[in-house]
Amino acid sequence: MASLPWDITVNILCRLPVKDLLRYRSVSKPWRSLIDGPDFIKMHLNNSMEMSSNLGIVIRDCDLHWVDLGTLDSAVKLRHPIGKQGDGTEVLGSCHGLLVLLNIDDDVALWNPSTRRYRKLPVSDIEFPPGNFPIVQFIVYGFGYDPISDDYKLVRMVQFFGDDGEDSFDSEVKIYSAKSNTWKRISDFPHYLRYKRGFGKLANNALHWVVSRKPLSDVSKLVFALDLVTEEYWQVPLPDFRDENLHINVEALGGSLCLLCNYVSDDPDADWGSASDHVDMWIMREYGVKESWTKFCTVVPSYVIGSFSYVFPIAYLKNGNQVLMNKNGEKFIVYDLESEKAKSVSKRWLSLIDGPDFIKMHLNNSIETSSNLGVVISNLMLYWVDLDLLDSAVKLNHHPLRGDSDESEVVGSCHELLALWNSDCDAAIWNPSTRSYDYKLVRIVLFFGDEGEDSFESEVKIYSAKSNAWKRISDLPYYLRFSCVHGAYTNNALHWVVSRKPMSDPSNFVLALDLMTEEYREVLLPDCKDAVDFMNVEVLGGSLSLLCNYGVDNPELDWQAASDHFDLWVMKEYGSGSQVLMNKNALLDLMMMVDLLVGSEEIKIASRDDFPLSRIQTGVIGKLKKVYITLEVDSGKGLARTYPK
């Protein structure tokens, strides 16, 4: 059989993974000589970078593991050449498939995990500066490639504390050359390193660190680079970002310099362990040009990602539209730049989780098992509270209507979707977990007339996310009793308390708008007492509930007036009613004692001490085994408790 031309053979071989090439070295002497040659090694490296093939990441815990970026389905344990397995060997840097390792004995080695070849670096003693600098504060490294001299270089930077004041510091910088296998000292680093574990990030043949001019008196945030070709320092121009309550750091993404602006939500003077509000990620498209900085991504805490102290990019995946990221050094996520969604790292799960059938299945399961439940608190800003924990509130400041005032109102919710409205009259339907838009939003505008006290008119429009369009439907036939109460959603309908006239006929009843037929209908009410001063509707465990407020001391006042007691009715079967009785309200040190009789319909509040209530909102945790009640007291502050404990 005729053999392939040599140039075609070389072209095929340079596209293969390294592990295959190592086996093919034994095919023949010409193949061995080719594969081991420096020209073929460079050709294979360049082809891998151009095609984004043969890429992987090394994960370090107690051991080192290799993960193929093409599959992301398994981690292969690496048996490194220095130290024992599990001794916490550290990776000081990586470049072109080479790793620099440091073990607990301070041995440093240059290692190629694909070929298993390595070289231990010669020892270079630390040279203490003259004067009062007795303490080594920390040592950082950086590793990269000098294309002019075709040399791999390791930079070691030592920072010293002085005793001449809080701003006293000095440094020692040495560079190791793999070509000469020697260390040499270069000029000292001119600024103070901000992070003691901030290894230099390689981009455009330079290593980068976050620095300040002084440790304490001048903590301005700067980025300095060490050019591996000229071995000189220079300051990198930064984009115009909001410089308050944030930490900055640098990473490399796709060979370009990346700036991370981590805006913290608690103490701006805290370190990177503080809770993050969101992280803006910038990338320098043209190296050294300030105007080329582009903010390409904003990562925020969400249901999928959870809360975090920091998150940073690792690498683009093969399609270029997804970025593999690391959260808190504990979890890997895949972030889609187009949809702005975080996904599982398993590609086999991505199409499943994004599919409409799985979404419906997950939703139905969550409803049936009363799992994945939470509440959104709206108080100028939006917060998410997990109902299984009730231990913290996560700020939801990545919603689509966020502006300078950051004041948005939740006007309705359904199946984890929120309908938002802001002071600029912008509206959006938003999924806090996935940021997707869906379903219907109803807007009712009520007009006062000038033809008497009963003169009013309305306009009702429905937004359809499917068509992304508004349409007007028939006007609301009755008068809305409460201007700040949004429609209560259950059984595919929205519900409001209305009256036939504003003044002459203020009798209360409940009107529903069916979202399927887009028609109004009156809801049958239970035989409650005629002396109801105010009533409202809520949703309890997916069922429509009616709150009857009795004994208001001043009927001219609204729901802020002191109440004698509430009756709570729950419509167990849509279209009929059954009573859940709440006796005279009572609070002792703002704590309620609730006895929920599971399987029956009665909820009792033990009377300990009178405390005026203005409003009660109810919800369900589990299958009516717990009830959470939100109270708005006369002081205007809210209280949320779950019962039983």
XYZ file of C-alpha atoms in Angstrom, residues 130-571:
442
model
C 19.660 46.776 53.451
C 18.087 48.709 56.301
C 15.157 47.853 58.511
C 13.393 45.137 56.486
C 13.674 42.036 58.669
C 10.468 40.207 57.678
C 9.363 38.491 54.465
C 5.693 39.373 54.084
C 4.925 37.010 51.204
C 6.280 35.523 47.968
C 4.366 35.436 44.681
C 5.251 33.896 41.332
C 4.377 34.278 37.686
C 5.192 32.052 34.706
C 5.158 32.796 30.988
C 6.833 32.687 27.585
C 9.238 35.122 25.909
C 8.685 34.666 22.144
C 11.687 36.805 21.150
C 14.267 34.678 22.955
C 12.096 31.511 22.737
C 12.422 31.077 26.463
C 10.099 30.130 29.327
C 10.557 32.359 32.357
C 9.516 32.097 36.009
C 9.295 35.305 38.033
C 9.685 35.250 41.826
C 8.664 38.404 43.685
C 9.412 38.750 47.412
C 7.711 41.483 49.465
C 9.319 42.647 52.718
C 7.828 44.433 55.716
C 9.860 47.244 57.192
C 9.813 48.751 60.688
C 9.993 52.416 59.653
C 6.243 52.953 59.694
C 3.058 51.414 58.340
C 3.985 52.268 54.725
C 7.492 50.769 54.952
C 8.075 47.953 52.447
C 10.603 46.706 49.891
C 10.882 43.928 47.312
C 13.210 41.535 45.546
C 12.447 40.283 42.019
C 14.267 37.430 40.284
C 13.670 35.725 36.939
C 14.486 32.111 36.112
C 15.341 31.309 32.469
C 14.544 27.773 31.317
C 16.944 28.219 28.390
C 19.957 29.004 30.605
C 18.647 27.188 33.714
C 19.724 30.150 35.858
C 18.228 32.861 38.054
C 19.014 36.573 37.771
C 17.858 39.601 39.740
C 16.126 42.518 38.014
C 15.054 45.933 39.328
C 12.804 45.931 42.383
C 9.039 46.119 41.963
C 7.993 49.783 42.384
C 4.610 49.283 44.087
C 2.891 47.307 46.825
C 1.235 43.988 45.925
C -2.391 43.886 47.113
C -2.887 40.104 47.328
C -0.390 37.740 48.892
C -1.617 34.824 46.762
C -2.000 36.887 43.623
C 0.138 34.967 41.134
C 0.965 36.909 37.993
C -1.610 36.520 35.201
C -0.098 35.961 31.760
C -1.453 37.925 28.796
C 0.368 39.360 25.771
C 3.795 38.116 26.942
C 3.497 39.989 30.248
C 2.596 39.117 33.843
C 0.049 41.269 35.683
C -0.683 42.078 39.339
C -3.045 44.363 41.266
C -1.020 46.898 43.259
C -1.246 50.143 45.205
C 1.373 52.846 45.646
C 1.513 52.372 49.434
C 0.242 49.654 51.790
C -2.055 51.983 53.772
C -1.756 55.677 52.975
C -2.360 55.279 49.220
C -4.456 52.221 48.398
C -5.521 53.375 44.927
C -6.268 50.372 42.732
C -3.703 49.915 39.930
C -2.604 47.123 37.607
C 1.090 46.758 36.844
C 2.703 44.489 34.279
C 6.155 42.934 33.912
C 7.043 42.492 30.243
C 8.797 39.120 29.870
C 10.649 40.279 26.745
C 12.079 43.594 27.992
C 11.861 42.628 31.690
C 10.553 46.097 32.492
C 7.494 47.259 34.474
C 4.661 49.424 33.203
C 1.237 50.569 34.380
C -1.780 49.180 32.516
C -4.550 51.721 31.742
C -7.877 50.709 33.276
C -11.466 51.249 32.079
C -13.763 53.837 33.624
C -15.644 51.787 36.208
C -17.575 52.745 39.345
C -14.831 52.896 41.952
C -16.635 52.363 45.240
C -17.291 49.364 47.481
C -15.309 47.023 45.291
C -12.194 44.899 44.970
C -10.421 44.451 41.671
C -8.350 41.567 40.388
C -6.893 40.413 37.088
C -7.219 37.191 35.136
C -6.375 36.019 31.620
C -9.152 34.829 29.311
C -8.459 33.567 25.802
C -5.016 35.155 25.882
C -6.425 38.608 26.705
C -6.167 40.551 29.944
C -9.358 40.462 32.022
C -10.277 42.836 34.861
C -12.683 41.731 37.595
C -14.598 44.394 39.525
C -16.120 42.673 42.548
C -18.710 44.946 44.184
C -19.232 43.847 47.777
C -22.558 44.177 49.564
C -21.317 44.531 53.142
C -18.037 46.076 54.324
C -16.017 47.687 51.509
C -12.895 47.437 53.670
C -13.261 43.684 54.016
C -11.210 41.291 51.908
C -12.287 38.940 49.125
C -14.068 36.762 51.676
C -16.890 39.279 51.999
C -20.224 38.670 50.290
C -20.344 39.837 46.679
C -23.150 41.947 45.279
C -22.067 41.358 41.674
C -18.909 41.049 39.575
C -18.347 43.070 36.416
C -15.867 41.455 34.012
C -13.918 43.582 31.522
C -11.656 42.367 28.728
C -8.920 44.341 26.940
C -9.530 43.686 23.235
C -6.379 45.546 22.104
C -3.553 45.238 24.589
C -2.392 48.532 26.087
C -5.276 50.587 24.640
C -7.596 51.952 27.332
C -10.479 52.482 24.922
C -10.452 48.792 23.987
C -11.705 47.710 27.434
C -15.140 46.087 27.044
C -17.445 44.923 29.832
C -18.478 41.534 28.515
C -20.176 39.958 31.519
C -21.852 40.691 34.864
C -22.182 37.770 37.275
C -24.662 38.094 40.137
C -25.881 35.811 42.921
C -28.855 33.789 41.723
C -30.766 30.577 42.362
C -28.392 28.650 40.074
C -25.099 30.189 41.157
C -25.998 30.913 44.774
C -24.215 33.561 46.830
C -20.469 33.949 46.492
C -17.469 35.919 47.687
C -15.781 35.880 44.304
C -16.079 34.355 40.852
C -13.516 34.400 38.074
C -13.270 33.164 34.463
C -11.046 30.234 33.542
C -11.385 29.649 29.809
C -13.681 29.942 26.817
C -15.303 26.691 25.818
C -14.999 25.528 22.222
C -17.946 27.464 20.782
C -16.589 30.736 22.169
C -19.979 31.826 23.557
C -19.543 30.081 26.901
C -17.046 30.716 29.666
C -16.013 28.216 32.304
C -15.916 29.990 35.674
C -14.875 29.197 39.215
C -17.007 30.227 42.198
C -15.274 30.585 45.579
C -12.722 27.970 44.540
C -15.413 25.356 45.203
C -17.713 25.086 42.201
C -17.395 25.285 38.427
C -20.135 26.823 36.307
C -20.581 27.386 32.581
C -21.747 30.944 31.852
C -23.445 31.597 28.512
C -22.557 35.094 27.285
C -25.576 35.385 24.980
C -28.362 34.213 27.295
C -26.597 35.364 30.506
C -27.412 32.022 32.131
C -25.302 29.867 34.381
C -25.443 26.148 33.635
C -24.135 22.849 34.884
C -20.671 21.909 33.669
C -21.956 18.620 32.257
C -22.705 19.119 28.553
C -24.968 16.082 28.540
C -27.251 17.899 30.974
C -27.358 21.259 29.203
C -29.920 20.380 26.517
C -32.008 18.484 29.089
C -32.146 21.342 31.601
C -32.914 23.934 28.912
C -35.714 21.850 27.384
C -39.361 22.894 27.940
C -40.417 19.369 28.958
C -37.850 19.256 31.765
C -38.783 22.777 32.904
C -42.448 21.765 33.223
C -41.500 18.517 34.968
C -39.285 20.372 37.441
C -42.008 22.952 38.112
C -44.685 20.304 38.700
C -42.407 18.347 41.013
C -41.566 21.482 43.015
C -45.274 22.289 43.417
C -46.229 18.724 44.396
C -43.400 18.321 46.925
C -43.465 21.955 48.124
C -39.727 22.198 47.463
C -37.506 24.974 46.086
C -39.783 27.547 47.716
C -38.877 31.105 48.585
C -40.296 34.560 49.042
C -39.241 37.838 47.472
C -39.222 40.810 49.833
C -39.783 44.177 48.175
C -38.584 47.126 50.240
C -37.029 49.690 47.863
C -34.789 46.788 46.791
C -35.623 43.132 46.138
C -34.433 40.247 48.327
C -34.827 36.465 48.067
C -35.436 34.346 51.194
C -35.263 30.541 51.065
C -38.315 29.198 52.916
C -36.504 26.024 53.932
C -33.866 28.027 55.817
C -35.208 31.505 56.612
C -31.686 32.407 57.687
C -30.642 35.075 55.195
C -31.871 37.352 52.433
C -30.032 37.467 49.090
C -30.211 40.826 47.354
C -31.645 40.529 43.830
C -30.025 43.543 42.210
C -29.559 41.966 38.782
C -33.186 42.385 37.763
C -33.842 43.872 34.311
C -35.386 47.125 35.564
C -32.515 48.048 37.833
C -31.599 51.714 37.492
C -30.001 54.522 39.407
C -32.786 54.627 41.986
C -32.866 50.810 42.262
C -36.548 51.090 43.294
C -38.661 48.438 41.605
C -41.927 46.936 42.748
C -43.164 43.366 42.423
C -46.694 43.597 41.060
C -47.280 39.858 40.787
C -45.657 36.427 40.774
C -46.362 33.034 39.236
C -44.262 29.861 38.876
C -41.121 31.679 40.089
C -41.691 34.489 37.583
C -41.974 38.053 38.857
C -43.793 40.931 37.210
C -41.802 44.095 37.934
C -42.681 47.758 37.715
C -40.409 50.721 38.379
C -40.785 54.452 38.937
C -40.174 55.097 35.225
C -43.278 53.002 34.406
C -41.125 50.277 32.853
C -42.520 46.754 33.180
C -40.875 43.349 32.842
C -41.594 39.693 33.470
C -38.509 38.169 35.010
C -37.261 34.801 36.210
C -34.730 35.458 39.013
C -33.306 31.955 38.560
C -32.705 31.996 34.802
C -33.526 35.602 33.755
C -35.951 34.268 31.156
C -39.145 36.125 30.187
C -42.544 34.467 29.809
C -46.283 34.472 30.665
C -48.739 37.413 30.868
C -48.765 40.724 32.651
C -52.000 42.631 33.307
C -52.013 46.407 33.717
C -55.119 48.124 35.051
C -55.344 51.918 35.009
C -58.153 53.515 37.023
C -59.269 57.063 36.184
C -61.199 59.501 38.367
C -63.977 61.381 36.610
C -65.329 64.893 37.214
C -69.014 64.047 37.007
C -69.554 63.242 40.674
C -68.087 61.095 43.422
C -69.015 57.843 41.636
C -67.463 58.863 38.325
C -64.600 56.566 37.248
C -63.260 54.777 34.173
C -60.574 52.150 33.487
C -58.149 50.846 30.898
C -56.936 47.219 30.940
C -54.077 45.903 28.831
C -52.412 42.483 28.736
C -48.825 41.857 27.742
C -48.072 38.483 26.142
C -44.467 37.340 26.413
C -45.056 34.858 23.606
C -45.820 37.636 21.121
C -43.896 40.323 23.022
C -46.840 42.682 22.525
C -49.511 44.516 24.521
C -53.198 44.430 23.680
C -56.202 46.134 25.201
C -59.118 44.086 26.501
C -62.523 45.144 27.799
C -62.515 47.695 30.615
C -62.755 46.639 34.232
C -66.484 46.766 35.071
C -66.064 47.632 38.755
C -64.097 49.898 41.076
C -60.848 48.608 42.639
C -60.990 48.999 46.407
C -57.241 49.212 47.070
C -54.827 51.133 44.872
C -51.659 49.387 46.096
C -52.903 45.784 46.073
C -51.870 43.703 43.076
C -53.810 40.814 41.623
C -53.630 37.555 43.615
C -52.857 34.717 41.205
C -54.316 31.218 41.488
C -56.208 28.801 39.221
C -55.048 30.650 36.097
C -56.783 33.841 37.205
C -55.963 37.131 38.919
C -58.212 38.331 41.754
C -59.030 41.743 43.238
C -61.460 43.114 45.821
C -63.848 45.524 44.077
C -67.071 47.425 44.592
C -69.732 48.459 42.098
C -69.304 52.168 42.853
C -66.609 54.150 44.684
C -68.967 55.802 47.187
C -72.685 55.036 46.750
C -72.252 51.236 46.598
C -69.009 50.267 48.391
C -70.057 46.655 49.019
C -67.024 44.362 48.782
C -66.817 41.367 46.493
C -64.060 39.583 44.569
C -63.589 39.825 40.824
C -61.369 37.470 38.792
C -59.743 37.930 35.400
C -59.283 34.581 33.658
C -55.904 34.655 31.894
C -56.947 31.998 29.393
C -60.228 33.524 28.214
C -59.242 37.080 29.259
C -62.736 37.564 30.652
C -63.957 38.770 34.063
C -66.076 36.785 36.479
C -67.342 37.284 40.014
C -66.023 34.869 42.661
C -68.497 33.250 45.060
C -67.827 34.367 48.642
C -68.498 32.478 51.910
C -71.238 33.531 54.317
C -69.063 35.889 56.291
C -70.479 38.458 58.712
C -71.966 41.634 57.339
C -69.847 43.731 59.706
C -66.664 43.225 57.741
C -64.909 46.574 57.668
C -62.315 45.612 55.068
C -61.512 42.499 53.078
C -58.680 41.466 50.806
C -57.574 38.410 48.850
C -54.319 36.454 49.064
C -53.063 33.032 47.982
C -52.445 30.294 50.561
C -50.879 27.056 49.352
C -52.100 27.680 45.822
C -55.689 28.297 47.002
C -57.553 31.566 47.001
C -57.911 33.001 50.530
C -60.140 35.805 51.774
C -59.094 38.016 54.696
C -61.974 39.630 56.581
C -60.946 42.447 58.911
C -63.442 43.155 61.757
C -63.758 45.828 64.402
C -61.668 48.576 62.868
C -61.784 51.410 65.402
C -62.089 54.122 62.770
C -63.805 52.938 59.556
C -62.681 56.074 57.771
C -59.111 54.837 58.001
C -57.766 52.143 55.749
C -55.863 48.974 56.606
C -53.483 50.898 58.842
C -56.206 51.217 61.500
C -56.157 48.935 64.548
C -58.083 45.683 64.084
C -60.184 43.642 66.474
C -59.611 40.385 64.632
C -59.298 38.731 61.217
C -61.204 35.827 59.757
C -59.294 33.921 57.133
C -61.266 31.893 54.579
C -59.600 29.431 52.204
C -61.257 28.183 49.019
